[in-house]
PDB file of N, CA and C in Angstrom:
ATOM      1  N   MET X   1       0.844  -1.168   0.000  1.00 60.00           N
ATOM      2  CA  MET X   1       0.000   0.000   0.000  1.00 60.00           C
ATOM      3  C   MET X   1       0.896   1.239   0.000  1.00 60.00           C
ATOM      4  N   HIS X   2       0.501   2.236  -0.764  1.00 67.00           N
ATOM      5  CA  HIS X   2       1.296   3.444  -0.897  1.00 67.00           C
ATOM      6  C   HIS X   2       0.877   4.464   0.155  1.00 67.00           C
ATOM      7  N   PRO X   3       1.842   5.165   0.770  1.00 71.00           N
ATOM      8  CA  PRO X   3       1.451   6.217   1.711  1.00 71.00           C
ATOM      9  C   PRO X   3       0.799   7.371   0.957  1.00 71.00           C
ATOM     10  N   GLN X   4      -0.220   7.949   1.556  1.00 75.00           N
ATOM     11  CA  GLN X   4      -0.935   9.028   0.890  1.00 75.00           C
ATOM     12  C   GLN X   4      -0.249  10.357   1.172  1.00 75.00           C
ATOM     13  N   LYS X   5      -0.201  11.197   0.142  1.00 74.00           N
ATOM     14  CA  LYS X   5       0.363  12.527   0.279  1.00 74.00           C
ATOM     15  C   LYS X   5      -0.685  13.432   0.919  1.00 74.00           C
ATOM     16  N   PRO X   6      -0.261  14.444   1.660  1.00 72.00           N
ATOM     17  CA  PRO X   6      -1.248  15.393   2.187  1.00 72.00           C
ATOM     18  C   PRO X   6      -1.896  16.160   1.040  1.00 72.00           C
ATOM     19  N   ALA X   7      -3.145  16.507   1.215  1.00 70.00           N
ATOM     20  CA  ALA X   7      -3.890  17.200   0.165  1.00 70.00           C
ATOM     21  C   ALA X   7      -3.290  18.575  -0.078  1.00 70.00           C
ATOM     22  N   ALA X   8      -3.168  18.938  -1.342  1.00 69.00           N
ATOM     23  CA  ALA X   8      -2.642  20.252  -1.705  1.00 69.00           C
ATOM     24  C   ALA X   8      -3.696  21.314  -1.398  1.00 69.00           C
ATOM     25  N   PRO X   9      -3.259  22.495  -0.984  1.00 73.00           N
ATOM     26  CA  PRO X   9      -4.239  23.556  -0.719  1.00 73.00           C
ATOM     27  C   PRO X   9      -4.939  23.965  -2.008  1.00 73.00           C
ATOM     28  N   SER X  10      -6.190  24.328  -1.878  1.00 81.00           N
ATOM     29  CA  SER X  10      -6.987  24.690  -3.045  1.00 81.00           C
ATOM     30  C   SER X  10      -6.504  26.016  -3.620  1.00 81.00           C
ATOM     31  N   ARG X  11      -6.400  26.064  -4.940  1.00 81.00           N
ATOM     32  CA  ARG X  11      -5.952  27.286  -5.606  1.00 81.00           C
ATOM     33  C   ARG X  11      -7.012  28.377  -5.478  1.00 81.00           C
ATOM     34  N   TRP X  12      -8.274  27.990  -5.349  1.00 76.00           N
ATOM     35  CA  TRP X  12      -9.350  28.982  -5.306  1.00 76.00           C
ATOM     36  C   TRP X  12      -9.501  29.623  -3.936  1.00 76.00           C
ATOM     37  N   ARG X  13      -8.821  29.115  -2.919  1.00 85.00           N
ATOM     38  CA  ARG X  13      -8.890  29.718  -1.592  1.00 85.00           C
ATOM     39  C   ARG X  13      -7.738  30.673  -1.337  1.00 85.00           C
ATOM     40  N   SER X  14      -6.836  30.809  -2.290  1.00 89.00           N
ATOM     41  CA  SER X  14      -5.743  31.767  -2.157  1.00 89.00           C
ATOM     42  C   SER X  14      -6.270  33.163  -2.473  1.00 89.00           C
ATOM     43  N   PRO X  15      -5.559  34.212  -2.073  1.00 90.00           N
ATOM     44  CA  PRO X  15      -6.034  35.572  -2.394  1.00 90.00           C
ATOM     45  C   PRO X  15      -6.208  35.808  -3.896  1.00 90.00           C
ATOM     46  N   LEU X  16      -5.288  35.301  -4.701  1.00 92.00           N
ATOM     47  CA  LEU X  16      -5.421  35.467  -6.150  1.00 92.00           C
ATOM     48  C   LEU X  16      -6.634  34.697  -6.673  1.00 92.00           C
ATOM     49  N   GLY X  17      -6.862  33.507  -6.143  1.00 91.00           N
ATOM     50  CA  GLY X  17      -8.015  32.720  -6.565  1.00 91.00           C
ATOM     51  C   GLY X  17      -9.326  33.394  -6.211  1.00 91.00           C
ATOM     52  N   LEU X  18      -9.402  33.960  -5.011  1.00 93.00           N
ATOM     53  CA  LEU X  18     -10.620  34.673  -4.615  1.00 93.00           C
ATOM     54  C   LEU X  18     -10.842  35.903  -5.482  1.00 93.00           C
ATOM     55  N   PHE X  19      -9.749  36.594  -5.819  1.00 96.00           N
ATOM     56  CA  PHE X  19      -9.875  37.748  -6.715  1.00 96.00           C
ATOM     57  C   PHE X  19     -10.377  37.317  -8.087  1.00 96.00           C
ATOM     58  N   MET X  20      -9.851  36.210  -8.603  1.00 94.00           N
ATOM     59  CA  MET X  20     -10.279  35.736  -9.913  1.00 94.00           C
ATOM     60  C   MET X  20     -11.751  35.318  -9.903  1.00 94.00           C
ATOM     61  N   LEU X  21     -12.204  34.678  -8.830  1.00 95.00           N
ATOM     62  CA  LEU X  21     -13.622  34.315  -8.722  1.00 95.00           C
ATOM     63  C   LEU X  21     -14.503  35.557  -8.687  1.00 95.00           C
ATOM     64  N   ALA X  22     -14.093  36.564  -7.916  1.00 96.00           N
ATOM     65  CA  ALA X  22     -14.878  37.794  -7.829  1.00 96.00           C
ATOM     66  C   ALA X  22     -14.888  38.521  -9.168  1.00 96.00           C
ATOM     67  N   ALA X  23     -13.739  38.602  -9.837  1.00 97.00           N
ATOM     68  CA  ALA X  23     -13.674  39.273 -11.138  1.00 97.00           C
ATOM     69  C   ALA X  23     -14.515  38.529 -12.168  1.00 97.00           C
ATOM     70  N   GLY X  24     -14.498  37.203 -12.119  1.00 96.00           N
ATOM     71  CA  GLY X  24     -15.323  36.419 -13.038  1.00 96.00           C
ATOM     72  C   GLY X  24     -16.804  36.639 -12.790  1.00 96.00           C
ATOM     73  N   ALA X  25     -17.189  36.704 -11.517  1.00 96.00           N
ATOM     74  CA  ALA X  25     -18.600  36.943 -11.181  1.00 96.00           C
ATOM     75  C   ALA X  25     -19.046  38.323 -11.657  1.00 96.00           C
ATOM     76  N   VAL X  26     -18.202  39.329 -11.478  1.00 96.00           N
ATOM     77  CA  VAL X  26     -18.537  40.678 -11.949  1.00 96.00           C
ATOM     78  C   VAL X  26     -18.639  40.693 -13.469  1.00 96.00           C
ATOM     79  N   GLY X  27     -17.718  40.014 -14.152  1.00 94.00           N
ATOM     80  CA  GLY X  27     -17.759  39.963 -15.610  1.00 94.00           C
ATOM     81  C   GLY X  27     -19.002  39.276 -16.127  1.00 94.00           C
ATOM     82  N   ILE X  28     -19.378  38.164 -15.509  1.00 93.00           N
ATOM     83  CA  ILE X  28     -20.592  37.449 -15.933  1.00 93.00           C
ATOM     84  C   ILE X  28     -21.834  38.298 -15.665  1.00 93.00           C
ATOM     85  N   TYR X  29     -21.868  38.972 -14.523  1.00 95.00           N
ATOM     86  CA  TYR X  29     -23.001  39.855 -14.214  1.00 95.00           C
ATOM     87  C   TYR X  29     -23.108  40.970 -15.263  1.00 95.00           C
ATOM     88  N   TYR X  30     -21.967  41.570 -15.613  1.00 93.00           N
ATOM     89  CA  TYR X  30     -21.965  42.642 -16.619  1.00 93.00           C
ATOM     90  C   TYR X  30     -22.446  42.118 -17.972  1.00 93.00           C
ATOM     91  N   LEU X  31     -21.969  40.945 -18.368  1.00 89.00           N
ATOM     92  CA  LEU X  31     -22.400  40.380 -19.644  1.00 89.00           C
ATOM     93  C   LEU X  31     -23.898  40.119 -19.661  1.00 89.00           C
ATOM     94  N   LEU X  32     -24.418  39.572 -18.564  1.00 89.00           N
ATOM     95  CA  LEU X  32     -25.837  39.214 -18.546  1.00 89.00           C
ATOM     96  C   LEU X  32     -26.746  40.429 -18.421  1.00 89.00           C
ATOM     97  N   THR X  33     -26.292  41.500 -17.767  1.00 92.00           N
ATOM     98  CA  THR X  33     -27.165  42.666 -17.611  1.00 92.00           C
ATOM     99  C   THR X  33     -27.069  43.627 -18.788  1.00 92.00           C
ATOM    100  N   GLU X  34     -25.879  43.833 -19.335  1.00 93.00           N
ATOM    101  CA  GLU X  34     -25.711  44.825 -20.383  1.00 93.00           C
ATOM    102  C   GLU X  34     -25.726  44.236 -21.786  1.00 93.00           C
ATOM    103  N   HIS X  35     -25.380  42.969 -21.926  1.00 90.00           N
ATOM    104  CA  HIS X  35     -25.242  42.367 -23.244  1.00 90.00           C
ATOM    105  C   HIS X  35     -26.022  41.068 -23.364  1.00 90.00           C
ATOM    106  N   LEU X  36     -27.183  40.996 -22.754  1.00 91.00           N
ATOM    107  CA  LEU X  36     -27.968  39.767 -22.762  1.00 91.00           C
ATOM    108  C   LEU X  36     -28.345  39.348 -24.182  1.00 91.00           C
ATOM    109  N   THR X  37     -28.648  40.280 -25.030  1.00 91.00           N
ATOM    110  CA  THR X  37     -29.015  39.955 -26.416  1.00 91.00           C
ATOM    111  C   THR X  37     -27.851  39.290 -27.136  1.00 91.00           C
ATOM    112  N   HIS X  38     -26.647  39.817 -26.943  1.00 89.00           N
ATOM    113  CA  HIS X  38     -25.476  39.228 -27.590  1.00 89.00           C
ATOM    114  C   HIS X  38     -25.175  37.833 -27.048  1.00 89.00           C
ATOM    115  N   VAL X  39     -25.346  37.660 -25.747  1.00 86.00           N
ATOM    116  CA  VAL X  39     -25.081  36.356 -25.133  1.00 86.00           C
ATOM    117  C   VAL X  39     -26.064  35.313 -25.652  1.00 86.00           C
ATOM    118  N   THR X  40     -27.348  35.668 -25.741  1.00 91.00           N
ATOM    119  CA  THR X  40     -28.339  34.698 -26.206  1.00 91.00           C
ATOM    120  C   THR X  40     -28.154  34.383 -27.687  1.00 91.00           C
ATOM    121  N   GLN X  41     -27.646  35.339 -28.464  1.00 93.00           N
ATOM    122  CA  GLN X  41     -27.389  35.060 -29.876  1.00 93.00           C
ATOM    123  C   GLN X  41     -26.198  34.123 -30.053  1.00 93.00           C
ATOM    124  N   ALA X  42     -25.292  34.086 -29.085  1.00 90.00           N
ATOM    125  CA  ALA X  42     -24.088  33.259 -29.189  1.00 90.00           C
ATOM    126  C   ALA X  42     -24.302  31.838 -28.682  1.00 90.00           C
ATOM    127  N   ILE X  43     -25.421  31.551 -28.027  1.00 90.00           N
ATOM    128  CA  ILE X  43     -25.635  30.227 -27.420  1.00 90.00           C
ATOM    129  C   ILE X  43     -25.552  29.091 -28.438  1.00 90.00           C
ATOM    130  N   PRO X  44     -26.176  29.163 -29.611  1.00 93.00           N
ATOM    131  CA  PRO X  44     -26.036  28.041 -30.558  1.00 93.00           C
ATOM    132  C   PRO X  44     -24.585  27.793 -30.977  1.00 93.00           C
ATOM    133  N   TYR X  45     -23.811  28.858 -31.137  1.00 93.00           N
ATOM    134  CA  TYR X  45     -22.413  28.699 -31.512  1.00 93.00           C
ATOM    135  C   TYR X  45     -21.589  28.117 -30.366  1.00 93.00           C
ATOM    136  N   LEU X  46     -21.955  28.444 -29.142  1.00 89.00           N
ATOM    137  CA  LEU X  46     -21.249  27.877 -27.989  1.00 89.00           C
ATOM    138  C   LEU X  46     -21.491  26.376 -27.888  1.00 89.00           C
ATOM    139  N   PHE X  47     -22.703  25.926 -28.214  1.00 89.00           N
ATOM    140  CA  PHE X  47     -22.967  24.486 -28.219  1.00 89.00           C
ATOM    141  C   PHE X  47     -22.137  23.786 -29.308  1.00 89.00           C
ATOM    142  N   LEU X  48     -22.044  24.416 -30.478  1.00 92.00           N
ATOM    143  CA  LEU X  48     -21.241  23.829 -31.548  1.00 92.00           C
ATOM    144  C   LEU X  48     -19.756  23.822 -31.197  1.00 92.00           C
ATOM    145  N   LEU X  49     -19.292  24.824 -30.477  1.00 91.00           N
ATOM    146  CA  LEU X  49     -17.898  24.908 -30.098  1.00 91.00           C
ATOM    147  C   LEU X  49     -17.565  23.998 -28.919  1.00 91.00           C
ATOM    148  N   ALA X  50     -18.561  23.617 -28.127  1.00 88.00           N
ATOM    149  CA  ALA X  50     -18.316  22.812 -26.929  1.00 88.00           C
ATOM    150  C   ALA X  50     -17.773  21.428 -27.271  1.00 88.00           C
ATOM    151  N   CYS X  51     -18.270  20.806 -28.338  1.00 85.00           N
ATOM    152  CA  CYS X  51     -17.836  19.454 -28.675  1.00 85.00           C
ATOM    153  C   CYS X  51     -16.352  19.398 -29.038  1.00 85.00           C
ATOM    154  N   PRO X  52     -15.853  20.227 -29.963  1.00 87.00           N
ATOM    155  CA  PRO X  52     -14.419  20.160 -30.255  1.00 87.00           C
ATOM    156  C   PRO X  52     -13.553  20.536 -29.056  1.00 87.00           C
ATOM    157  N   LEU X  53     -14.019  21.485 -28.242  1.00 85.00           N
ATOM    158  CA  LEU X  53     -13.229  21.868 -27.072  1.00 85.00           C
ATOM    159  C   LEU X  53     -13.149  20.731 -26.059  1.00 85.00           C
ATOM    160  N   MET X  54     -14.255  20.002 -25.856  1.00 85.00           N
ATOM    161  CA  MET X  54     -14.217  18.867 -24.932  1.00 85.00           C
ATOM    162  C   MET X  54     -13.295  17.778 -25.454  1.00 85.00           C
ATOM    163  N   HIS X  55     -13.292  17.536 -26.757  1.00 85.00           N
ATOM    164  CA  HIS X  55     -12.383  16.536 -27.315  1.00 85.00           C
ATOM    165  C   HIS X  55     -10.932  16.990 -27.209  1.00 85.00           C
ATOM    166  N   TYR X  56     -10.685  18.276 -27.352  1.00 83.00           N
ATOM    167  CA  TYR X  56      -9.321  18.786 -27.271  1.00 83.00           C
ATOM    168  C   TYR X  56      -8.779  18.668 -25.851  1.00 83.00           C
ATOM    169  N   PHE X  57      -9.577  19.038 -24.867  1.00 81.00           N
ATOM    170  CA  PHE X  57      -9.095  19.043 -23.491  1.00 81.00           C
ATOM    171  C   PHE X  57      -9.224  17.693 -22.797  1.00 81.00           C
ATOM    172  N   HIS X  58     -10.181  16.856 -23.170  1.00 78.00           N
ATOM    173  CA  HIS X  58     -10.410  15.591 -22.477  1.00 78.00           C
ATOM    174  C   HIS X  58     -10.101  14.367 -23.321  1.00 78.00           C
ATOM    175  N   GLY X  59      -9.790  14.527 -24.562  1.00 70.00           N
ATOM    176  CA  GLY X  59      -9.534  13.370 -25.408  1.00 70.00           C
ATOM    177  C   GLY X  59     -10.833  12.719 -25.836  1.00 70.00           C
ATOM    178  N   HIS X  60     -10.712  11.600 -26.517  1.00 64.00           N
ATOM    179  CA  HIS X  60     -11.909  10.928 -27.020  1.00 64.00           C
ATOM    180  C   HIS X  60     -11.933   9.503 -26.483  1.00 64.00           C
ATOM    181  N   GLY X  61     -12.945   9.165 -25.715  1.00 62.00           N
ATOM    182  CA  GLY X  61     -13.125   7.803 -25.227  1.00 62.00           C
ATOM    183  C   GLY X  61     -12.270   7.428 -24.038  1.00 62.00           C
ATOM    184  N   ARG X  62     -11.713   8.389 -23.324  1.00 57.00           N
ATOM    185  CA  ARG X  62     -10.872   8.067 -22.178  1.00 57.00           C
ATOM    186  C   ARG X  62     -11.551   8.394 -20.859  1.00 57.00           C
ATOM    187  N   HIS X  63     -12.816   8.593 -20.847  1.00 54.00           N
ATOM    188  CA  HIS X  63     -13.516   8.993 -19.634  1.00 54.00           C
ATOM    189  C   HIS X  63     -13.624   7.818 -18.672  1.00 54.00           C
ATOM    190  N   GLY X  64     -12.939   7.901 -17.555  1.00 58.00           N
ATOM    191  CA  GLY X  64     -13.036   6.879 -16.527  1.00 58.00           C
ATOM    192  C   GLY X  64     -12.224   5.633 -16.793  1.00 58.00           C
ATOM    193  N   HIS X  65     -11.429   5.602 -17.842  1.00 55.00           N
ATOM    194  CA  HIS X  65     -10.638   4.420 -18.152  1.00 55.00           C
ATOM    195  C   HIS X  65      -9.239   4.579 -17.578  1.00 55.00           C
ATOM    196  N   ARG X  66      -8.664   3.471 -17.188  1.00 56.00           N
ATOM    197  CA  ARG X  66      -7.313   3.474 -16.648  1.00 56.00           C
ATOM    198  C   ARG X  66      -6.355   2.980 -17.716  1.00 56.00           C
ATOM    199  N   ASP X  67      -5.073   3.089 -17.412  1.00 55.00           N
ATOM    200  CA  ASP X  67      -4.068   2.566 -18.333  1.00 55.00           C
ATOM    201  C   ASP X  67      -4.225   1.063 -18.436  1.00 55.00           C
ATOM    202  N   HIS X  68      -3.915   0.493 -19.597  1.00 56.00           N
ATOM    203  CA  HIS X  68      -4.070  -0.945 -19.806  1.00 56.00           C
ATOM    204  C   HIS X  68      -3.057  -1.740 -19.004  1.00 56.00           C
ATOM    205  N   GLY X  69      -1.942  -1.139 -18.605  1.00 56.00           N
ATOM    206  CA  GLY X  69      -0.929  -1.874 -17.880  1.00 56.00           C
ATOM    207  C   GLY X  69      -1.201  -1.984 -16.387  1.00 56.00           C
ATOM    208  N   GLN X  70      -2.144  -1.198 -15.867  1.00 55.00           N
ATOM    209  CA  GLN X  70      -2.428  -1.196 -14.442  1.00 55.00           C
ATOM    210  C   GLN X  70      -3.610  -2.127 -14.141  1.00 55.00           C
ATOM    211  N   PRO X  71      -3.524  -2.928 -13.080  1.00 55.00           N
ATOM    212  CA  PRO X  71      -4.666  -3.776 -12.717  1.00 55.00           C
ATOM    213  C   PRO X  71      -5.781  -2.941 -12.091  1.00 55.00           C
ATOM    214  N   ASP X  72      -6.991  -3.449 -12.134  1.00 55.00           N
ATOM    215  CA  ASP X  72      -8.126  -2.788 -11.499  1.00 55.00           C
ATOM    216  C   ASP X  72      -7.979  -2.848  -9.993  1.00 55.00           C
ATOM    217  N   ASP X  73      -8.653  -1.942  -9.291  1.00 57.00           N
ATOM    218  CA  ASP X  73      -8.623  -1.931  -7.827  1.00 57.00           C
ATOM    219  C   ASP X  73      -9.409  -3.095  -7.247  1.00 57.00           C
ATOM    220  N   HIS X  74     -10.312  -3.679  -8.030  1.00 58.00           N
ATOM    221  CA  HIS X  74     -11.195  -4.719  -7.510  1.00 58.00           C
ATOM    222  C   HIS X  74     -10.617  -6.122  -7.648  1.00 58.00           C
ATOM    223  N   THR X  75      -9.450  -6.252  -8.211  1.00 58.00           N
ATOM    224  CA  THR X  75      -8.877  -7.583  -8.357  1.00 58.00           C
ATOM    225  C   THR X  75      -8.155  -7.967  -7.080  1.00 58.00           C
ATOM    226  N   PRO X  76      -8.313  -9.190  -6.600  1.00 58.00           N
ATOM    227  CA  PRO X  76      -7.631  -9.602  -5.360  1.00 58.00           C
ATOM    228  C   PRO X  76      -6.148  -9.761  -5.595  1.00 58.00           C
ATOM    229  N   ALA X  77      -5.377  -9.452  -4.565  1.00 58.00           N
ATOM    230  CA  ALA X  77      -3.924  -9.590  -4.648  1.00 58.00           C
ATOM    231  C   ALA X  77      -3.546 -11.067  -4.532  1.00 58.00           C
ATOM    232  N   PRO X  78      -2.515 -11.518  -5.284  1.00 59.00           N
ATOM    233  CA  PRO X  78      -2.140 -12.928  -5.215  1.00 59.00           C
ATOM    234  C   PRO X  78      -1.442 -13.274  -3.910  1.00 59.00           C
TER     235      PRO X  78
END
């Protein structure tokens, strides 16, 4: 059994992370209040763009699969 490493601190709880969350929330609020028409017109294109972006960042067909050389966790040890 491998010793577990201590959990890394969350990036979003750092001062920079909190600033980025707040800036993102303000930006989204501004987009939705001042540019709602533009945002709603872009929704069909965002759906079309989502598929290639998911394949680029996550690959194709690797969701939840492990490497072929590693045994499953459910197999009993010899």
